[in-house]
Amino acid sequence: MSTTLVEGVVESSTAVCDHSHTKKKILPSEIGTDYSFKRKIVWKNVFAFVVLHLGALYGLYLGFFEAKWLTIVFVWFLIFATGEGITAGAHRLYSHKSYKATLPLRVVLLILQTIAGQNCMYIWARDHRQHHKYSDTDADPHNANRGFFFSHMGWLMSKKHPMVIAKGKTIDMSDLEADALVMFQKKYYNPLYFFLALVFPVYLPVYLWNETAWTALFTCYFLRYVALLHITWTVNSIAHYYGTKPFDMNIVAVESKIVSLWAGGEGWHNYHHTFPWDYKASEFAAPLNATTTLIDIMAYFGLAYDMREASISMIQKRIKRTGDGSHAIYGSKKVDDNHNNEMTKMQ
Ligand SMILES: [Zn+2]
Ligand SMILES: [Zn+2]
């Protein structure tokens, strides 16, 4: 059995998952990627995704040639708003606890996340915490070492690796188990999904601006649902493949401007895997981090508070210690040059 050590995984992830900052390294014998493992395809999921994608393609056609302009605006609005249910809600609030939110904001984020339809908050957060704790190993649900397609969407059409099942049981979810709203959504997820993700977005355009139910179904359900799925999935695929590693070159996650553009700032993924508890998930705010700007606006109105951030000195030290030298300002080459200049002056 061949295994690959992915260093730095535990160090960068436990800071979020259990806040312990333990610098324990995973041993190769303990966990890695077994490339000889043969995945089993779950055909009913393949069928469901084929149906969803055919529906989305037809929705795209209707969007161009049949839909009313208000329906198009509504589709774009839904993609953005429910995307924030994922990024500001499922990701930065519920998975990483990088800030706190008042009850009204939590209710809104839970509703938006339900409309997004990417499984209940509890399972979304558990899978994501597991992704950070065991990044790109066999225990990572979307292990990028298994290929681009697998990390993008193949993992949802494959039987879980036994290590994903085993380690999934060890993820601490006590905070969400104590959250009545999250557990309510988990218990009633199927009916909630049916009414919020399917009936509501289809009914509204029919009722408010006389869109046909047919066009509303394929644009406001199939198209906007599949579009957001792919936007979200690129964080696990593109942002684990194509980009630089200015903060930690020992991990697989990279910085991706393009993913940040369409995924509300979630593509600064090398930073995010290095400082997962930072509410900004990057060094930047708008325009390439819509979610951070949104959380800042929520904080202005008192709806979000206690945002956690990495300090500049902490970031600088980390860049110097583990970065690949590509950071625009503090790249290791520049830090070393400055350091050398300082040394020259002292001599
Ligand atoms: Zn990741
Ligand atoms: Zn994360």
Short mmCIF file of C-alpha atoms and ligand atoms in Angstrom, two decimals:
data_model
loop_
_atom_site.label_atom_id
_atom_site.label_comp_id
_atom_site.label_asym_id
_atom_site.label_seq_id
_atom_site.Cartn_x
_atom_site.Cartn_y
_atom_site.Cartn_z
CA MET A 1 0.00 0.00 0.00
CA SER A 2 1.52 3.31 -1.00
CA THR A 3 0.89 6.25 1.20
CA THR A 4 1.71 9.89 0.86
CA LEU A 5 2.33 12.18 3.75
CA VAL A 6 0.59 15.52 3.52
CA GLU A 7 2.46 17.57 6.04
CA GLY A 8 1.11 20.47 8.03
CA VAL A 9 -2.45 19.18 7.82
CA VAL A 10 -3.11 18.81 11.51
CA GLU A 11 -1.20 21.91 12.42
CA SER A 12 -3.29 24.15 10.20
CA SER A 13 -6.61 22.53 10.85
CA THR A 14 -6.89 21.82 14.53
CA ALA A 15 -6.66 25.53 15.25
CA VAL A 16 -10.20 25.71 13.98
CA CYS A 17 -11.71 22.39 14.73
CA ASP A 18 -10.78 22.16 18.36
CA HIS A 19 -8.84 25.37 18.90
CA SER A 20 -5.93 23.48 20.39
CA HIS A 21 -3.10 24.66 18.06
CA THR A 22 -1.45 21.26 18.50
CA LYS A 23 1.57 20.91 16.24
CA LYS A 24 1.22 17.17 15.83
CA LYS A 25 2.18 15.79 12.42
CA ILE A 26 0.33 12.93 10.80
CA LEU A 27 2.57 9.92 10.31
CA PRO A 28 2.62 8.23 6.88
CA SER A 29 1.59 4.97 8.48
CA GLU A 30 -1.30 6.73 10.15
CA ILE A 31 -3.00 8.34 7.17
CA GLY A 32 -2.20 9.45 3.63
CA THR A 33 -3.50 8.60 0.18
CA ASP A 34 -3.64 4.99 -0.93
CA TYR A 35 -3.48 5.32 -4.70
CA SER A 36 -4.26 1.64 -5.24
CA PHE A 37 -7.71 2.10 -3.66
CA LYS A 38 -10.49 1.39 -6.17
CA ARG A 39 -13.47 3.66 -5.71
CA LYS A 40 -17.01 2.35 -6.09
CA ILE A 41 -19.46 4.44 -8.08
CA VAL A 42 -22.89 5.16 -6.58
CA TRP A 43 -25.03 4.96 -9.73
CA LYS A 44 -28.18 6.50 -8.28
CA ASN A 45 -26.19 9.66 -7.48
CA VAL A 46 -24.72 9.64 -11.00
CA PHE A 47 -28.26 9.42 -12.37
CA ALA A 48 -29.44 12.28 -10.12
CA PHE A 49 -26.56 14.51 -11.25
CA VAL A 50 -27.17 13.69 -14.91
CA VAL A 51 -30.85 14.68 -14.50
CA LEU A 52 -29.90 17.87 -12.64
CA HIS A 53 -27.38 18.88 -15.31
CA LEU A 54 -29.76 18.18 -18.20
CA GLY A 55 -32.37 20.28 -16.38
CA ALA A 56 -29.80 23.05 -15.85
CA LEU A 57 -28.78 23.06 -19.54
CA TYR A 58 -32.41 23.32 -20.57
CA GLY A 59 -32.82 26.08 -17.96
CA LEU A 60 -29.90 27.91 -19.57
CA TYR A 61 -31.65 27.70 -22.95
CA LEU A 62 -34.91 29.00 -21.43
CA GLY A 63 -32.94 31.73 -19.66
CA PHE A 64 -31.64 33.00 -22.99
CA PHE A 65 -34.76 32.59 -25.11
CA GLU A 66 -37.90 32.35 -22.98
CA ALA A 67 -37.56 33.71 -19.45
CA LYS A 68 -38.79 37.15 -18.40
CA TRP A 69 -36.00 39.55 -17.43
CA LEU A 70 -37.20 39.61 -13.81
CA THR A 71 -36.72 35.85 -13.70
CA ILE A 72 -33.11 36.25 -14.86
CA VAL A 73 -32.52 38.88 -12.16
CA PHE A 74 -34.11 36.54 -9.62
CA VAL A 75 -31.82 33.65 -10.66
CA TRP A 76 -28.72 35.85 -10.24
CA PHE A 77 -30.01 37.13 -6.90
CA LEU A 78 -30.69 33.58 -5.68
CA ILE A 79 -27.22 32.40 -6.70
CA PHE A 80 -25.61 35.29 -4.80
CA ALA A 81 -27.86 35.14 -1.71
CA THR A 82 -27.85 31.37 -1.30
CA GLY A 83 -24.11 31.41 -2.05
CA GLU A 84 -23.73 33.62 1.01
CA GLY A 85 -25.77 31.06 2.95
CA ILE A 86 -22.91 28.71 2.10
CA THR A 87 -19.89 31.03 2.47
CA ALA A 88 -20.95 33.32 5.32
CA GLY A 89 -23.20 30.68 6.91
CA ALA A 90 -22.16 27.05 6.43
CA HIS A 91 -18.48 27.84 5.95
CA ARG A 92 -17.27 30.80 8.00
CA LEU A 93 -19.92 30.74 10.76
CA TYR A 94 -20.97 27.13 11.31
CA SER A 95 -17.88 25.17 10.18
CA HIS A 96 -15.19 27.52 11.47
CA LYS A 97 -16.87 29.66 14.12
CA SER A 98 -14.77 32.55 12.78
CA TYR A 99 -17.37 35.07 13.99
CA LYS A 100 -20.60 35.11 15.97
CA ALA A 101 -24.04 35.95 14.63
CA THR A 102 -27.24 37.09 16.32
CA LEU A 103 -30.38 34.96 16.13
CA PRO A 104 -31.99 36.83 13.19
CA LEU A 105 -28.82 36.51 11.09
CA ARG A 106 -28.47 32.82 11.95
CA VAL A 107 -32.08 32.18 10.91
CA VAL A 108 -31.55 33.99 7.59
CA LEU A 109 -28.29 32.13 6.91
CA LEU A 110 -29.94 28.78 7.69
CA ILE A 111 -32.82 29.56 5.32
CA LEU A 112 -30.42 30.64 2.55
CA GLN A 113 -28.28 27.54 3.11
CA THR A 114 -31.40 25.36 2.83
CA ILE A 115 -32.35 27.02 -0.48
CA ALA A 116 -28.78 26.36 -1.69
CA GLY A 117 -29.59 22.67 -1.20
CA GLN A 118 -26.10 21.41 -0.36
CA ASN A 119 -27.23 19.07 2.42
CA CYS A 120 -28.16 20.19 5.95
CA MET A 121 -25.91 22.56 7.90
CA TYR A 122 -24.78 19.82 10.29
CA ILE A 123 -23.51 17.48 7.55
CA TRP A 124 -22.04 20.36 5.49
CA ALA A 125 -20.05 21.58 8.52
CA ARG A 126 -18.98 18.07 9.54
CA ASP A 127 -17.66 17.26 6.06
CA HIS A 128 -15.88 20.59 5.93
CA ARG A 129 -14.28 20.26 9.36
CA GLN A 130 -13.12 16.82 8.27
CA HIS A 131 -11.71 18.32 5.04
CA HIS A 132 -9.60 20.72 7.14
CA LYS A 133 -8.53 18.19 9.73
CA TYR A 134 -7.44 15.56 7.19
CA SER A 135 -6.87 17.73 4.09
CA ASP A 136 -6.04 15.75 0.97
CA THR A 137 -5.67 12.39 2.66
CA ASP A 138 -7.93 9.33 2.49
CA ALA A 139 -9.92 10.72 5.43
CA ASP A 140 -10.75 13.91 3.49
CA PRO A 141 -14.20 13.53 1.85
CA HIS A 142 -12.95 15.29 -1.32
CA ASN A 143 -9.27 14.37 -1.24
CA ALA A 144 -7.69 16.36 -4.11
CA ASN A 145 -4.96 13.72 -4.44
CA ARG A 146 -7.63 11.50 -6.01
CA GLY A 147 -7.86 13.81 -9.01
CA PHE A 148 -9.46 17.05 -10.12
CA PHE A 149 -12.85 15.53 -10.99
CA PHE A 150 -13.04 13.57 -7.74
CA SER A 151 -12.37 16.68 -5.64
CA HIS A 152 -14.84 18.70 -7.72
CA MET A 153 -17.90 16.42 -7.79
CA GLY A 154 -16.75 12.81 -8.18
CA TRP A 155 -16.68 12.37 -4.41
CA LEU A 156 -20.46 12.84 -4.32
CA MET A 157 -20.89 9.99 -6.80
CA SER A 158 -18.52 7.58 -5.05
CA LYS A 159 -18.88 5.35 -2.05
CA LYS A 160 -17.06 6.98 0.87
CA HIS A 161 -13.54 5.75 1.55
CA PRO A 162 -13.57 3.66 4.79
CA MET A 163 -11.20 6.22 6.33
CA VAL A 164 -13.70 9.03 5.65
CA ILE A 165 -16.38 7.05 7.51
CA ALA A 166 -14.06 6.14 10.40
CA LYS A 167 -12.60 9.62 10.91
CA GLY A 168 -15.96 11.31 10.28
CA LYS A 169 -17.18 9.82 13.55
CA THR A 170 -14.34 11.53 15.43
CA ILE A 171 -15.17 15.09 14.31
CA ASP A 172 -16.32 17.20 17.25
CA MET A 173 -19.80 18.46 16.42
CA SER A 174 -20.94 19.15 20.00
CA ASP A 175 -21.41 22.87 19.31
CA LEU A 176 -23.85 22.24 16.46
CA GLU A 177 -25.54 19.41 18.38
CA ALA A 178 -26.28 22.01 21.08
CA ASP A 179 -27.74 24.41 18.49
CA ALA A 180 -31.52 23.89 18.38
CA LEU A 181 -31.91 25.65 15.02
CA VAL A 182 -29.26 23.53 13.32
CA MET A 183 -30.72 20.33 14.73
CA PHE A 184 -34.24 21.41 13.70
CA GLN A 185 -33.01 21.93 10.14
CA LYS A 186 -31.24 18.53 10.24
CA LYS A 187 -34.39 16.73 11.46
CA TYR A 188 -36.76 18.31 8.94
CA TYR A 189 -34.27 18.80 6.11
CA ASN A 190 -36.23 16.94 3.41
CA PRO A 191 -39.53 18.85 3.76
CA LEU A 192 -37.59 22.10 4.32
CA TYR A 193 -35.60 21.46 1.13
CA PHE A 194 -38.76 20.66 -0.80
CA PHE A 195 -40.52 23.90 0.16
CA LEU A 196 -37.54 26.29 0.38
CA ALA A 197 -35.24 25.03 -2.39
CA LEU A 198 -37.87 23.85 -4.89
CA VAL A 199 -41.40 25.21 -4.30
CA PHE A 200 -40.52 28.74 -3.10
CA PRO A 201 -38.09 29.76 -5.92
CA VAL A 202 -40.41 28.31 -8.57
CA TYR A 203 -43.67 29.68 -7.16
CA LEU A 204 -42.47 33.25 -6.52
CA PRO A 205 -41.82 34.26 -10.18
CA VAL A 206 -45.11 32.63 -11.23
CA TYR A 207 -47.06 34.50 -8.55
CA LEU A 208 -45.29 37.88 -8.72
CA TRP A 209 -44.56 38.47 -12.42
CA ASN A 210 -46.51 35.76 -14.24
CA GLU A 211 -43.55 33.64 -15.29
CA THR A 212 -44.59 30.23 -16.59
CA ALA A 213 -44.16 27.41 -14.04
CA TRP A 214 -42.18 25.46 -16.66
CA THR A 215 -39.59 28.23 -17.20
CA ALA A 216 -39.44 29.00 -13.46
CA LEU A 217 -38.77 25.34 -12.67
CA PHE A 218 -35.83 24.99 -15.05
CA THR A 219 -34.25 28.39 -14.41
CA CYS A 220 -34.97 29.11 -10.73
CA TYR A 221 -34.51 25.52 -9.55
CA PHE A 222 -32.34 23.43 -11.92
CA LEU A 223 -30.12 26.14 -13.37
CA ARG A 224 -29.45 28.23 -10.26
CA TYR A 225 -29.01 25.08 -8.11
CA VAL A 226 -26.46 23.44 -10.43
CA ALA A 227 -24.67 26.78 -11.03
CA LEU A 228 -24.08 27.28 -7.31
CA LEU A 229 -23.02 23.66 -6.87
CA HIS A 230 -20.24 24.15 -9.44
CA ILE A 231 -19.23 27.49 -7.94
CA THR A 232 -18.91 25.84 -4.52
CA TRP A 233 -17.12 22.78 -5.89
CA THR A 234 -14.39 24.87 -7.54
CA VAL A 235 -13.14 25.73 -4.05
CA ASN A 236 -12.40 22.02 -3.55
CA SER A 237 -11.03 21.46 -7.06
CA ILE A 238 -9.45 24.55 -8.68
CA ALA A 239 -8.40 26.06 -5.33
CA HIS A 240 -6.60 22.79 -4.52
CA TYR A 241 -4.84 22.68 -7.90
CA TYR A 242 -3.94 25.88 -9.75
CA GLY A 243 -2.30 28.72 -7.84
CA THR A 244 0.43 29.84 -5.47
CA LYS A 245 1.19 28.88 -1.87
CA PRO A 246 2.47 32.08 -0.23
CA PHE A 247 1.47 31.03 3.29
CA ASP A 248 2.18 27.31 3.44
CA MET A 249 3.85 25.39 0.63
CA ASN A 250 3.47 22.09 2.51
CA ILE A 251 -0.27 21.90 1.93
CA VAL A 252 -2.24 21.28 -1.26
CA ALA A 253 -4.60 24.30 -1.11
CA VAL A 254 -3.62 27.30 -3.26
CA GLU A 255 -4.52 30.95 -3.80
CA SER A 256 -7.00 31.31 -6.68
CA LYS A 257 -8.16 34.76 -7.79
CA ILE A 258 -10.74 33.44 -10.23
CA VAL A 259 -12.38 31.17 -7.62
CA SER A 260 -12.45 34.12 -5.21
CA LEU A 261 -14.19 36.20 -7.83
CA TRP A 262 -17.13 33.84 -8.33
CA ALA A 263 -17.16 32.15 -4.92
CA GLY A 264 -17.46 35.26 -2.75
CA GLY A 265 -13.81 35.34 -1.65
CA GLU A 266 -13.39 31.61 -0.89
CA GLY A 267 -10.56 31.06 -3.37
CA TRP A 268 -7.80 32.46 -1.15
CA HIS A 269 -7.49 28.90 -0.07
CA ASN A 270 -3.83 28.64 0.89
CA TYR A 271 -4.46 31.45 3.37
CA HIS A 272 -7.71 29.85 4.52
CA HIS A 273 -6.15 26.43 5.17
CA THR A 274 -3.31 28.16 7.04
CA PHE A 275 -5.57 30.40 9.17
CA PRO A 276 -8.98 28.66 8.98
CA TRP A 277 -10.37 30.57 11.95
CA ASP A 278 -9.91 33.99 10.25
CA TYR A 279 -13.38 35.33 9.32
CA LYS A 280 -11.99 36.95 6.15
CA ALA A 281 -10.68 33.61 4.81
CA SER A 282 -7.99 35.77 3.16
CA GLU A 283 -6.07 39.00 3.54
CA PHE A 284 -8.48 40.86 1.28
CA ALA A 285 -11.98 42.33 1.42
CA ALA A 286 -13.98 43.48 -1.64
CA PRO A 287 -13.97 43.23 -4.62
CA LEU A 288 -12.55 39.72 -4.48
CA ASN A 289 -14.06 38.82 -1.13
CA ALA A 290 -17.77 39.63 -1.16
CA THR A 291 -18.41 37.47 1.91
CA THR A 292 -16.01 39.44 4.12
CA THR A 293 -17.63 42.70 3.00
CA LEU A 294 -21.06 41.25 3.76
CA ILE A 295 -19.98 40.11 7.25
CA ASP A 296 -18.50 43.59 7.85
CA ILE A 297 -21.83 45.17 6.86
CA MET A 298 -23.66 42.74 9.18
CA ALA A 299 -21.24 43.74 11.96
CA TYR A 300 -21.96 47.43 11.30
CA PHE A 301 -25.64 46.73 11.97
CA GLY A 302 -24.79 44.69 15.07
CA LEU A 303 -25.85 41.36 13.55
CA ALA A 304 -22.32 39.85 13.42
CA TYR A 305 -19.69 40.25 16.12
CA ASP A 306 -16.50 38.78 17.67
CA MET A 307 -14.78 38.34 14.32
CA ARG A 308 -11.46 36.51 14.61
CA GLU A 309 -8.47 37.61 12.53
CA ALA A 310 -4.84 36.65 12.09
CA SER A 311 -2.51 39.55 13.00
CA ILE A 312 -0.13 40.99 10.41
CA SER A 313 2.91 39.82 12.38
CA MET A 314 1.46 36.31 12.63
CA ILE A 315 0.90 36.28 8.86
CA GLN A 316 4.40 37.65 8.17
CA LYS A 317 6.04 35.01 10.39
CA ARG A 318 4.09 32.24 8.74
CA ILE A 319 4.96 33.48 5.24
CA LYS A 320 8.63 33.49 6.16
CA ARG A 321 8.51 30.08 7.82
CA THR A 322 6.43 28.02 5.41
CA GLY A 323 5.53 30.18 2.36
CA ASP A 324 6.70 29.44 -1.18
CA GLY A 325 8.06 32.98 -1.57
CA SER A 326 5.27 34.15 -3.87
CA HIS A 327 3.63 36.62 -1.51
CA ALA A 328 3.42 40.02 -3.23
CA ILE A 329 4.65 42.01 -0.22
CA TYR A 330 6.19 39.61 2.26
CA GLY A 331 7.42 36.91 -0.12
CA SER A 332 10.29 35.05 1.50
CA LYS A 333 12.77 36.41 -1.04
CA LYS A 334 11.85 39.97 -0.11
CA VAL A 335 11.84 39.17 3.61
CA ASP A 336 15.28 37.61 3.22
CA ASP A 337 16.55 40.61 1.24
CA ASN A 338 15.30 42.98 3.92
CA HIS A 339 16.81 40.76 6.53
CA ASN A 340 20.13 40.74 4.67
CA ASN A 341 20.02 44.53 4.32
CA GLU A 342 19.44 44.85 8.03
CA MET A 343 22.34 42.49 8.68
CA THR A 344 24.60 44.52 6.32
CA LYS A 345 23.72 47.75 8.12
CA MET A 346 24.55 46.19 11.46
CA GLN A 347 28.02 45.07 10.32
ZN ZN B 1 -9.87 23.13 1.00
ZN ZN B 2 -12.86 26.05 5.51
#
